[in-house]
Short mmCIF file of C-alpha atoms in Angstrom, two decimals:
data_model
loop_
_atom_site.label_atom_id
_atom_site.label_comp_id
_atom_site.label_asym_id
_atom_site.label_seq_id
_atom_site.Cartn_x
_atom_site.Cartn_y
_atom_site.Cartn_z
CA MET O 1 24.48 -7.77 1.68
CA THR O 2 23.73 -5.18 -1.00
CA ALA O 3 20.84 -5.44 -3.45
CA THR O 4 23.31 -6.15 -6.27
CA ALA O 5 24.84 -8.96 -4.25
CA ASP O 6 21.35 -10.25 -3.41
CA VAL O 7 20.54 -10.49 -7.11
CA ALA O 8 23.80 -12.22 -7.95
CA ALA O 9 23.72 -14.60 -4.98
CA ASP O 10 20.13 -15.59 -5.70
CA ALA O 11 21.14 -17.49 -8.80
CA ALA O 12 23.03 -19.95 -6.62
CA HIS O 13 20.09 -20.66 -4.33
CA GLY O 14 17.74 -22.07 -6.94
CA ASP O 15 14.43 -23.36 -5.55
CA GLU O 16 15.72 -24.65 -2.22
CA GLY O 17 13.53 -23.74 0.74
CA ALA O 18 11.05 -21.84 -1.43
CA ARG O 19 8.29 -20.12 0.52
CA ALA O 20 4.97 -21.40 -0.76
CA ILE O 21 2.20 -19.24 -2.19
CA VAL O 22 -0.92 -20.01 -0.16
CA HIS O 23 -3.39 -17.71 -1.91
CA ARG O 24 -3.75 -15.88 -5.21
CA THR O 25 -6.30 -13.31 -6.28
CA ARG O 26 -7.07 -10.87 -9.07
CA GLY O 27 -9.46 -9.08 -6.76
CA SER O 28 -12.64 -7.44 -7.97
CA THR O 29 -12.67 -4.68 -10.58
CA HIS O 30 -15.14 -1.82 -10.56
CA GLY O 31 -14.46 0.76 -13.25
CA PRO O 32 -10.90 2.08 -12.82
CA ILE O 33 -10.23 0.32 -9.50
CA THR O 34 -9.19 -3.27 -8.82
CA ARG O 35 -9.59 -4.11 -5.14
CA LEU O 36 -7.02 -6.79 -4.34
CA VAL O 37 -7.39 -6.81 -0.55
CA SER O 38 -10.10 -5.55 1.80
CA PRO O 39 -10.47 -5.81 5.60
CA GLY O 40 -13.31 -8.31 5.29
CA ASP O 41 -11.31 -10.85 3.27
CA LEU O 42 -7.54 -11.14 2.88
CA GLY O 43 -6.97 -8.17 5.17
CA GLU O 44 -7.69 -10.42 8.14
CA PHE O 45 -4.78 -12.69 7.11
CA LEU O 46 -2.40 -9.95 5.92
CA LYS O 47 -2.93 -7.43 8.74
CA PRO O 48 -1.45 -4.88 9.32
CA PHE O 49 -1.93 -4.66 5.51
CA VAL O 50 -5.74 -4.57 5.38
CA PHE O 51 -6.61 -3.02 2.01
CA LEU O 52 -4.95 -2.67 -1.40
CA ASP O 53 -6.31 -1.04 -4.54
CA LEU O 54 -4.63 -0.94 -7.94
CA PHE O 55 -6.14 2.03 -9.76
CA GLY O 56 -5.76 3.23 -13.32
CA PHE O 57 -7.79 5.58 -15.46
CA ARG O 58 -7.63 8.30 -18.09
CA PRO O 59 -9.38 11.45 -16.81
CA SER O 60 -10.72 12.33 -20.25
CA ALA O 61 -12.67 9.05 -20.19
CA GLY O 62 -14.90 10.43 -17.45
CA HIS O 63 -13.06 9.70 -14.20
CA GLN O 64 -11.97 12.87 -12.46
CA GLY O 65 -10.18 11.39 -9.48
CA PHE O 66 -11.13 10.72 -5.89
CA GLY O 67 -13.32 13.32 -4.23
CA MET O 68 -12.88 14.46 -0.64
CA HIS O 69 -13.45 11.42 1.59
CA PRO O 70 -12.67 10.43 5.20
CA HIS O 71 -10.67 7.80 7.11
CA SER O 72 -9.95 6.94 10.72
CA GLY O 73 -8.02 4.26 12.59
CA ILE O 74 -5.66 3.52 9.69
CA ALA O 75 -2.81 4.96 7.68
CA THR O 76 -3.01 5.10 3.90
CA LEU O 77 -0.09 5.08 1.49
CA THR O 78 -0.69 6.06 -2.12
CA TYR O 79 2.14 5.26 -4.55
CA MET O 80 1.90 6.93 -7.96
CA ILE O 81 3.19 4.75 -10.80
CA GLU O 82 2.08 6.97 -13.67
CA GLY O 83 0.58 10.44 -13.97
CA ALA O 84 0.29 13.16 -11.34
CA THR O 85 -2.43 14.23 -8.92
CA ALA O 86 -3.19 17.39 -6.98
CA TYR O 87 -3.71 16.52 -3.32
CA GLU O 88 -5.35 18.24 -0.37
CA ASP O 89 -6.10 17.08 3.16
CA THR O 90 -7.64 18.45 6.34
CA THR O 91 -4.29 18.60 8.13
CA GLY O 92 -3.79 21.70 5.96
CA GLN O 93 -1.46 20.31 3.32
CA GLN O 94 -1.92 20.58 -0.44
CA GLY O 95 0.29 20.23 -3.49
CA VAL O 96 1.12 17.95 -6.41
CA LEU O 97 2.10 14.26 -6.20
CA PRO O 98 3.98 13.21 -9.37
CA ALA O 99 4.72 9.75 -10.75
CA GLY O 100 7.05 7.97 -8.34
CA GLY O 101 5.82 10.06 -5.41
CA VAL O 102 4.26 8.81 -2.17
CA GLU O 103 1.41 10.13 -0.04
CA TRP O 104 1.39 8.90 3.57
CA MET O 105 -1.74 9.77 5.53
CA ARG O 106 -1.96 8.64 9.15
CA ALA O 107 -5.68 9.15 9.63
CA GLY O 108 -5.66 8.41 13.35
CA ASN O 109 -8.77 9.90 14.97
CA GLY O 110 -10.06 11.22 11.66
CA VAL O 111 -9.06 13.02 8.47
CA TRP O 112 -10.47 13.87 5.03
CA HIS O 113 -8.37 13.98 1.86
CA THR O 114 -8.71 14.10 -1.91
CA GLY O 115 -6.68 13.57 -5.09
CA GLN O 116 -7.46 14.95 -8.54
CA PRO O 117 -5.50 14.39 -11.79
CA LEU O 118 -3.71 17.46 -13.12
CA ASP O 119 -4.51 16.88 -16.80
CA ASP O 120 -5.87 14.24 -19.17
CA ALA O 121 -2.77 11.99 -18.95
CA PRO O 122 -3.30 8.42 -17.68
CA VAL O 123 -3.05 7.90 -13.91
CA ARG O 124 -2.00 4.62 -12.26
CA GLY O 125 -0.98 3.62 -8.77
CA PHE O 126 -1.51 1.57 -5.64
CA GLN O 127 -3.32 2.64 -2.49
CA LEU O 128 -2.57 0.65 0.66
CA TRP O 129 -4.29 0.79 4.05
CA VAL O 130 -2.31 -0.11 7.17
CA ALA O 131 -4.08 -0.96 10.44
CA LEU O 132 -2.82 1.18 13.29
CA PRO O 133 -2.11 -0.10 16.81
CA ALA O 134 -4.40 0.96 19.65
CA ALA O 135 -1.96 3.67 20.77
CA LEU O 136 -2.23 5.46 17.40
CA GLU O 137 -5.70 4.67 16.06
CA ASN O 138 -7.24 7.78 17.66
CA ALA O 139 -4.14 9.96 17.65
CA PRO O 140 -4.10 13.29 15.77
CA ALA O 141 -3.95 12.96 11.98
CA GLN O 142 -0.59 13.43 10.27
CA SER O 143 0.39 13.50 6.60
CA MET O 144 3.62 13.34 4.63
CA TYR O 145 4.20 13.72 0.90
CA LEU O 146 7.42 12.50 -0.67
CA ALA O 147 8.69 13.55 -4.09
CA PRO O 148 10.28 10.77 -6.20
CA SER O 149 13.75 11.99 -5.21
CA GLN O 150 12.82 11.58 -1.53
CA VAL O 151 11.94 7.88 -1.89
CA PRO O 152 15.20 5.99 -1.12
CA GLN O 153 16.41 3.26 -3.46
CA GLU O 154 18.87 0.40 -3.27
CA GLY O 155 19.41 -1.74 -6.35
CA PRO O 156 16.03 -2.59 -7.91
CA VAL O 157 14.11 -1.60 -4.76
CA ARG O 158 12.43 1.69 -3.84
CA VAL O 159 11.57 1.78 -0.13
CA LEU O 160 8.04 3.13 0.42
CA LEU O 161 7.89 2.06 4.08
CA GLY O 162 10.50 0.53 6.35
CA ARG O 163 13.97 -0.29 5.09
CA TYR O 164 15.91 -2.44 2.64
CA GLY O 165 19.68 -2.71 2.95
CA ALA O 166 20.98 0.78 3.70
CA ALA O 167 17.87 2.50 2.29
CA ARG O 168 15.33 3.65 4.89
CA SER O 169 12.03 5.46 4.35
CA ALA O 170 11.59 8.86 5.96
CA ILE O 171 8.07 7.79 6.97
CA ALA O 172 7.72 6.62 10.56
CA ALA O 173 5.58 3.52 10.03
CA PRO O 174 3.53 2.46 13.08
CA ALA O 175 4.90 -1.08 13.39
CA SER O 176 7.54 -3.44 12.06
CA MET O 177 6.80 -3.47 8.31
CA ASN O 178 8.32 -3.04 4.86
CA TYR O 179 6.53 -1.89 1.74
CA LEU O 180 8.77 -1.96 -1.35
CA ALA O 181 8.35 -1.09 -5.02
CA VAL O 182 10.58 -3.34 -7.14
CA ARG O 183 11.53 -3.33 -10.83
CA LEU O 184 13.37 -6.27 -12.38
CA LYS O 185 14.59 -6.67 -15.96
CA ASP O 186 13.81 -9.80 -17.94
CA GLY O 187 15.68 -12.75 -16.41
CA GLU O 188 16.88 -10.82 -13.37
CA ARG O 189 16.75 -12.70 -10.07
CA TRP O 190 16.09 -11.19 -6.66
CA ARG O 191 15.96 -12.72 -3.19
CA TYR O 192 13.99 -10.98 -0.45
CA ALA O 193 15.13 -11.89 3.06
CA PRO O 194 12.54 -10.42 5.45
CA PRO O 195 13.62 -8.90 8.76
CA ALA O 196 13.16 -10.99 11.89
CA GLY O 197 9.50 -11.29 12.86
CA HIS O 198 8.13 -10.43 9.40
CA THR O 199 5.99 -13.54 8.97
CA VAL O 200 3.37 -11.79 6.77
CA ALA O 201 4.42 -11.39 3.12
CA TRP O 202 2.72 -10.74 -0.24
CA VAL O 203 3.40 -9.30 -3.70
CA ALA O 204 1.15 -7.55 -6.24
CA LEU O 205 2.21 -7.07 -9.87
CA ASN O 206 1.45 -4.06 -12.02
CA ALA O 207 3.61 -5.13 -14.97
CA GLY O 208 5.25 -8.27 -16.31
CA ARG O 209 5.37 -11.78 -14.86
CA LEU O 210 7.23 -12.99 -11.81
CA GLY O 211 8.52 -16.52 -11.33
CA ALA O 212 8.53 -17.70 -7.74
CA GLY O 213 9.65 -21.29 -8.35
CA ASP O 214 7.67 -24.51 -8.72
CA ARG O 215 7.77 -25.23 -5.00
CA ALA O 216 6.39 -21.76 -4.27
CA GLY O 217 3.48 -22.26 -6.66
CA GLY O 218 4.64 -21.08 -10.06
CA SER O 219 4.53 -17.69 -11.76
CA ILE O 220 2.59 -14.59 -10.72
CA ASP O 221 0.98 -12.51 -13.48
CA THR O 222 0.23 -8.82 -14.02
CA GLY O 223 -2.77 -7.78 -11.95
CA GLU O 224 -2.38 -10.67 -9.53
CA LEU O 225 -1.67 -10.61 -5.79
CA ALA O 226 0.07 -13.60 -4.19
CA VAL O 227 0.15 -14.34 -0.46
CA PHE O 228 3.07 -16.34 0.94
CA GLU O 229 2.92 -18.77 3.82
CA GLU O 230 3.62 -17.29 7.23
CA SER O 231 7.25 -17.90 8.07
CA GLY O 232 10.55 -16.09 8.28
CA ALA O 233 12.03 -17.73 5.20
CA PRO O 234 13.39 -15.70 2.26
CA ILE O 235 11.47 -15.47 -1.02
CA ASP O 236 13.14 -15.94 -4.40
CA PHE O 237 11.94 -14.27 -7.59
CA VAL O 238 12.91 -14.20 -11.26
CA ALA O 239 11.47 -11.73 -13.77
CA GLU O 240 9.79 -13.21 -16.84
CA GLY O 241 9.93 -10.08 -18.97
CA ASP O 242 10.47 -6.63 -17.51
CA THR O 243 8.47 -6.71 -14.28
CA ALA O 244 7.24 -4.20 -11.69
CA PHE O 245 5.56 -5.04 -8.40
CA VAL O 246 5.03 -4.03 -4.80
CA LEU O 247 5.92 -6.28 -1.87
CA GLY O 248 4.75 -6.04 1.71
CA SER O 249 6.16 -7.83 4.75
CA ALA O 250 5.45 -7.26 8.42
CA ALA O 251 5.00 -8.62 11.89
CA LYS O 252 1.40 -9.75 12.33
CA HIS O 253 -1.02 -7.09 13.65
CA PRO O 254 -2.30 -8.64 16.92
CA HIS O 255 -5.63 -6.78 17.15
CA ASP O 256 -9.11 -7.46 15.86
CA LEU O 257 -10.33 -5.49 12.83
CA VAL O 258 -13.43 -3.46 13.72
CA MET O 259 -14.68 -1.88 10.52
CA GLY O 260 -16.60 1.19 9.48
CA ARG O 261 -17.20 2.38 5.93
CA TYR O 262 -13.92 4.27 5.67
CA SER O 263 -12.29 3.13 8.89
CA VAL O 264 -10.63 0.19 10.62
CA HIS O 265 -10.13 0.20 14.40
CA THR O 266 -9.31 -2.26 17.17
CA SER O 267 -12.54 -1.83 19.18
CA ASP O 268 -16.12 -0.57 18.86
CA ALA O 269 -15.37 2.33 21.20
CA ALA O 270 -12.37 3.45 19.13
CA LEU O 271 -14.45 3.20 15.95
CA ARG O 272 -17.23 5.35 17.41
CA GLN O 273 -14.70 7.97 18.46
CA GLY O 274 -13.16 8.05 14.98
CA GLU O 275 -16.51 8.20 13.21
CA ASP O 276 -17.63 11.07 15.48
CA GLU O 277 -14.53 13.02 14.47
CA ILE O 278 -15.08 12.23 10.79
CA GLN O 279 -18.63 13.57 11.08
CA ARG O 280 -17.44 16.71 12.86
CA ILE O 281 -14.88 17.47 10.15
CA GLY O 282 -17.43 16.68 7.43
CA LEU O 283 -19.91 19.19 8.85
CA ARG O 284 -17.21 21.85 8.81
CA LEU O 285 -16.28 21.05 5.21
CA ARG O 286 -19.93 21.28 4.15
CA GLY O 287 -20.22 24.60 5.89
CA GLU O 288 -17.22 25.80 3.91
CA GLY O 289 -18.81 24.59 0.66
CA ARG O 290 -16.11 21.95 0.07
CA LEU O 291 -18.55 19.02 0.08
CA GLY O 292 -21.87 18.36 -1.62
CA ARG O 293 -24.91 18.99 0.55
#
């Protein structure tokens, strides 16, 4: 069924079989960053989605972006909603990520990266961390940067990871998961039918208000993240005003979350290996004058 048909057919389904919202949060805000999910809280229930930041700032107000910093054991996906950033990472890539673009960084055994705004225009976006399976958590780092035209779309959905209808992301995600950016006009209805096995599901709004039905738990507001009960049932939405949000669904990550400051692994040994590699790369960067001493 196409996205257009999904939207049209949804009106006939009403509230039957609504998938309940089991948790809501506005996260914690520190300056320009609102942390909606972290590995020590909702990340344990939403894994493989273990971290989500909604960031927004105006560089002229004193925030100059995100300095060079490390990761291991995870993959990060940064989705630019507004503004543009210059990126660089220790896999050797650098360039510009515009609004609508996607940065995918599979940190694996260890990587450092940075993003800096190009000018004084406002910058907004989401950064997601995905827990990697044991086979990939200490693999060589890989990165991919997609221009807006390279992010596939079907109906109101842009596919950041996974697939929706005939649209499939060019990014090879490490497990069965979808990460979608959705825009609905006021009054528009949309039904999301997750693939088989995708029992984890959540949405986070960056604009507007999203009705999920009385049985589901009512409306979801801008800046709010809602977690749905674990099941394979579809989720019905209606936009209350023009609305934009991201949605994640996946098969549950079966491993423990073993955490470092910038890392999430499946075991203490894997974490130590990743942190050793982070330190090794950091020493090289300092020697090159690319980090503070």
